[in-house]
Amino acid sequence: MSCQEFQTFVKKEFAFLFEEYGFSIIHLEEAKTRSNHCLIGLGASICQIQIFRTWEGANIWISQRGVLFGWAVVPVENGPCWYPIEAMVAFLLHRKRRSLEWWWSHSIEQVLSTLAKEMKVLMPQILSICADPMLLGKLDTFIQESKIE
């Protein structure tokens, strides 16, 4: 799937972000040294989201505004950082995080479609977490305590 095809897929699967929450594409990056690696950055007033795909898989990360988009989502000590949307969904649903087996047993499209469906239902709560430093702290603790195995 080319970066252009991936962008079309994202616009369709995540249409609710554009239509209901005012997100727009503010960053688009295709890895120059690797084909089929694409990173799409979405921005809205409260937060930003990056959705990416590589040969091996795909994922969605969310952050407060102002965090740089990029392939490496390195945490910044005492500053805003990227959080895996899957962890935020697990946190909100009070469930365990998905295992690596789940991630590897589904296609890139299946993974992203599943996360999109979950996000659509939880988006008001997701935005609330992004706007509240105290809730982000609780999410960070949850992520540290629930490493994917």
mmCIF file of C-alpha atoms in Angstrom:
data_model
loop_
_atom_site.group_PDB
_atom_site.id
_atom_site.type_symbol
_atom_site.label_atom_id
_atom_site.label_comp_id
_atom_site.label_asym_id
_atom_site.label_seq_id
_atom_site.Cartn_x
_atom_site.Cartn_y
_atom_site.Cartn_z
ATOM 1 C CA MET A 1 0.000 0.000 0.000
ATOM 2 C CA SER A 2 1.478 3.328 -1.043
ATOM 3 C CA CYS A 3 1.432 6.359 1.227
ATOM 4 C CA GLN A 4 -1.321 7.879 -0.928
ATOM 5 C CA GLU A 5 -3.416 4.699 -0.605
ATOM 6 C CA PHE A 6 -2.764 4.668 3.142
ATOM 7 C CA GLN A 7 -3.915 8.274 3.399
ATOM 8 C CA THR A 8 -7.164 7.331 1.600
ATOM 9 C CA PHE A 9 -7.618 4.383 3.992
ATOM 10 C CA VAL A 10 -7.090 6.632 7.036
ATOM 11 C CA LYS A 11 -9.547 9.252 5.765
ATOM 12 C CA LYS A 12 -12.192 6.538 5.369
ATOM 13 C CA GLU A 13 -11.589 4.537 8.566
ATOM 14 C CA PHE A 14 -11.146 7.603 10.749
ATOM 15 C CA ALA A 15 -13.746 9.823 9.061
ATOM 16 C CA PHE A 16 -15.307 10.537 12.472
ATOM 17 C CA LEU A 17 -12.128 12.382 13.537
ATOM 18 C CA PHE A 18 -12.435 14.774 10.607
ATOM 19 C CA GLU A 19 -16.219 15.125 10.581
ATOM 20 C CA GLU A 20 -17.076 15.159 14.287
ATOM 21 C CA TYR A 21 -13.922 16.390 16.040
ATOM 22 C CA GLY A 22 -12.343 18.832 13.601
ATOM 23 C CA PHE A 23 -9.097 16.964 12.961
ATOM 24 C CA SER A 24 -7.154 17.684 9.809
ATOM 25 C CA ILE A 25 -4.022 16.222 8.278
ATOM 26 C CA ILE A 26 -1.126 18.444 9.331
ATOM 27 C CA HIS A 27 1.786 16.091 8.689
ATOM 28 C CA LEU A 28 2.450 13.457 6.043
ATOM 29 C CA GLU A 29 5.716 11.595 5.845
ATOM 30 C CA GLU A 30 6.820 8.735 3.665
ATOM 31 C CA ALA A 31 10.059 7.061 4.705
ATOM 32 C CA LYS A 32 12.557 7.788 1.972
ATOM 33 C CA THR A 33 14.645 4.677 2.556
ATOM 34 C CA ARG A 34 11.793 2.218 3.060
ATOM 35 C CA SER A 35 8.865 1.719 0.750
ATOM 36 C CA ASN A 36 5.349 1.463 2.183
ATOM 37 C CA HIS A 37 6.299 3.251 5.409
ATOM 38 C CA CYS A 38 3.871 6.109 5.938
ATOM 39 C CA LEU A 39 3.179 8.399 8.895
ATOM 40 C CA ILE A 40 0.098 10.624 8.974
ATOM 41 C CA GLY A 41 -0.243 13.336 11.595
ATOM 42 C CA LEU A 42 -3.660 14.704 12.526
ATOM 43 C CA GLY A 43 -4.236 17.836 14.539
ATOM 44 C CA ALA A 44 -7.171 19.357 16.409
ATOM 45 C CA SER A 45 -7.502 21.983 19.117
ATOM 46 C CA ILE A 46 -6.877 19.675 22.107
ATOM 47 C CA CYS A 47 -4.550 16.985 20.816
ATOM 48 C CA GLN A 48 -2.823 15.401 17.882
ATOM 49 C CA ILE A 49 -2.733 11.860 16.577
ATOM 50 C CA GLN A 50 -0.216 10.034 14.471
ATOM 51 C CA ILE A 51 -1.166 6.943 12.526
ATOM 52 C CA PHE A 52 1.585 5.002 10.869
ATOM 53 C CA ARG A 53 2.244 1.830 8.952
ATOM 54 C CA THR A 54 5.436 -0.032 8.192
ATOM 55 C CA TRP A 55 6.100 -3.362 6.533
ATOM 56 C CA GLU A 56 5.549 -5.140 9.827
ATOM 57 C CA GLY A 57 2.601 -3.362 11.361
ATOM 58 C CA ALA A 58 0.760 -0.200 12.215
ATOM 59 C CA ASN A 59 -0.142 1.806 15.276
ATOM 60 C CA ILE A 60 -1.831 4.953 16.518
ATOM 61 C CA TRP A 61 -0.357 7.380 19.025
ATOM 62 C CA ILE A 62 -1.929 10.418 20.661
ATOM 63 C CA SER A 63 -0.403 13.446 22.356
ATOM 64 C CA GLN A 64 -1.096 16.934 23.502
ATOM 65 C CA ARG A 65 -0.477 19.640 20.916
ATOM 66 C CA GLY A 66 3.108 20.580 20.181
ATOM 67 C CA VAL A 67 4.846 17.204 20.321
ATOM 68 C CA LEU A 68 6.869 16.571 17.174
ATOM 69 C CA PHE A 69 5.607 13.961 14.734
ATOM 70 C CA GLY A 70 8.086 11.202 13.981
ATOM 71 C CA TRP A 71 8.821 7.519 13.655
ATOM 72 C CA ALA A 72 10.440 7.306 17.090
ATOM 73 C CA VAL A 73 8.018 8.095 19.892
ATOM 74 C CA VAL A 74 10.616 8.700 22.559
ATOM 75 C CA PRO A 75 9.203 9.924 25.871
ATOM 76 C CA VAL A 76 10.313 13.357 27.007
ATOM 77 C CA GLU A 77 10.959 13.577 30.733
ATOM 78 C CA ASN A 78 8.464 15.912 32.426
ATOM 79 C CA GLY A 79 6.971 17.032 29.136
ATOM 80 C CA PRO A 80 4.219 16.111 26.731
ATOM 81 C CA CYS A 81 4.751 12.827 24.927
ATOM 82 C CA TRP A 82 3.062 10.282 22.690
ATOM 83 C CA TYR A 83 0.768 7.638 24.196
ATOM 84 C CA PRO A 84 -0.336 4.462 22.390
ATOM 85 C CA ILE A 85 -4.063 4.732 21.695
ATOM 86 C CA GLU A 86 -4.445 1.014 22.469
ATOM 87 C CA ALA A 87 -3.211 1.679 26.017
ATOM 88 C CA MET A 88 -5.616 4.594 26.390
ATOM 89 C CA VAL A 89 -8.515 2.409 25.236
ATOM 90 C CA ALA A 90 -7.523 -0.351 27.683
ATOM 91 C CA PHE A 91 -7.228 2.254 30.458
ATOM 92 C CA LEU A 92 -10.704 3.634 29.722
ATOM 93 C CA LEU A 93 -12.299 0.176 29.450
ATOM 94 C CA HIS A 94 -10.521 -1.126 32.567
ATOM 95 C CA ARG A 95 -9.105 -4.088 30.688
ATOM 96 C CA LYS A 96 -5.720 -5.619 30.053
ATOM 97 C CA ARG A 97 -3.715 -4.443 27.089
ATOM 98 C CA ARG A 98 -3.617 -6.648 24.034
ATOM 99 C CA SER A 99 -0.804 -9.156 23.757
ATOM 100 C CA LEU A 100 1.863 -9.113 21.069
ATOM 101 C CA GLU A 101 0.188 -12.233 19.697
ATOM 102 C CA TRP A 102 -2.940 -10.183 18.952
ATOM 103 C CA TRP A 103 -0.921 -7.502 17.159
ATOM 104 C CA TRP A 104 0.895 -10.038 15.005
ATOM 105 C CA SER A 105 -2.156 -12.176 14.183
ATOM 106 C CA HIS A 106 -4.053 -9.345 12.469
ATOM 107 C CA SER A 107 -3.341 -7.466 9.253
ATOM 108 C CA ILE A 108 -2.409 -3.807 9.345
ATOM 109 C CA GLU A 109 -5.876 -2.904 8.102
ATOM 110 C CA GLN A 110 -7.577 -5.069 10.760
ATOM 111 C CA VAL A 111 -5.516 -3.530 13.561
ATOM 112 C CA LEU A 112 -6.275 0.020 12.463
ATOM 113 C CA SER A 113 -9.968 -0.710 11.829
ATOM 114 C CA THR A 114 -10.337 -2.223 15.294
ATOM 115 C CA LEU A 115 -8.630 0.743 16.937
ATOM 116 C CA ALA A 116 -10.751 3.171 14.884
ATOM 117 C CA LYS A 117 -13.982 1.509 16.061
ATOM 118 C CA GLU A 118 -12.853 1.658 19.679
ATOM 119 C CA MET A 119 -11.743 5.266 19.357
ATOM 120 C CA LYS A 120 -15.025 6.316 17.781
ATOM 121 C CA VAL A 121 -16.973 5.195 20.854
ATOM 122 C CA LEU A 122 -14.458 6.573 23.368
ATOM 123 C CA MET A 123 -13.415 9.818 21.681
ATOM 124 C CA PRO A 124 -15.068 12.176 24.215
ATOM 125 C CA GLN A 125 -13.199 10.433 27.059
ATOM 126 C CA ILE A 126 -9.970 10.332 25.025
ATOM 127 C CA LEU A 127 -10.133 14.099 24.513
ATOM 128 C CA SER A 128 -10.847 14.592 28.225
ATOM 129 C CA ILE A 129 -7.706 12.669 29.132
ATOM 130 C CA CYS A 130 -5.619 14.750 26.699
ATOM 131 C CA ALA A 131 -6.895 17.945 28.306
ATOM 132 C CA ASP A 132 -6.242 16.869 31.915
ATOM 133 C CA PRO A 133 -2.629 16.509 33.151
ATOM 134 C CA MET A 134 -3.817 14.508 36.169
ATOM 135 C CA LEU A 135 -5.534 11.921 33.960
ATOM 136 C CA LEU A 136 -2.470 11.800 31.704
ATOM 137 C CA GLY A 137 -0.423 10.973 34.800
ATOM 138 C CA LYS A 138 -2.786 8.104 35.638
ATOM 139 C CA LEU A 139 -2.575 6.893 32.046
ATOM 140 C CA ASP A 140 1.224 7.011 32.214
ATOM 141 C CA THR A 141 1.179 4.902 35.394
ATOM 142 C CA PHE A 142 -1.184 2.416 33.732
ATOM 143 C CA ILE A 143 1.151 2.122 30.736
ATOM 144 C CA GLN A 144 4.193 1.546 32.943
ATOM 145 C CA GLU A 145 2.363 -1.152 34.901
ATOM 146 C CA SER A 146 0.825 -2.907 31.901
ATOM 147 C CA LYS A 147 3.660 -3.556 29.495
ATOM 148 C CA ILE A 148 2.651 -5.603 26.450
ATOM 149 C CA GLU A 149 3.877 -9.185 26.617
#
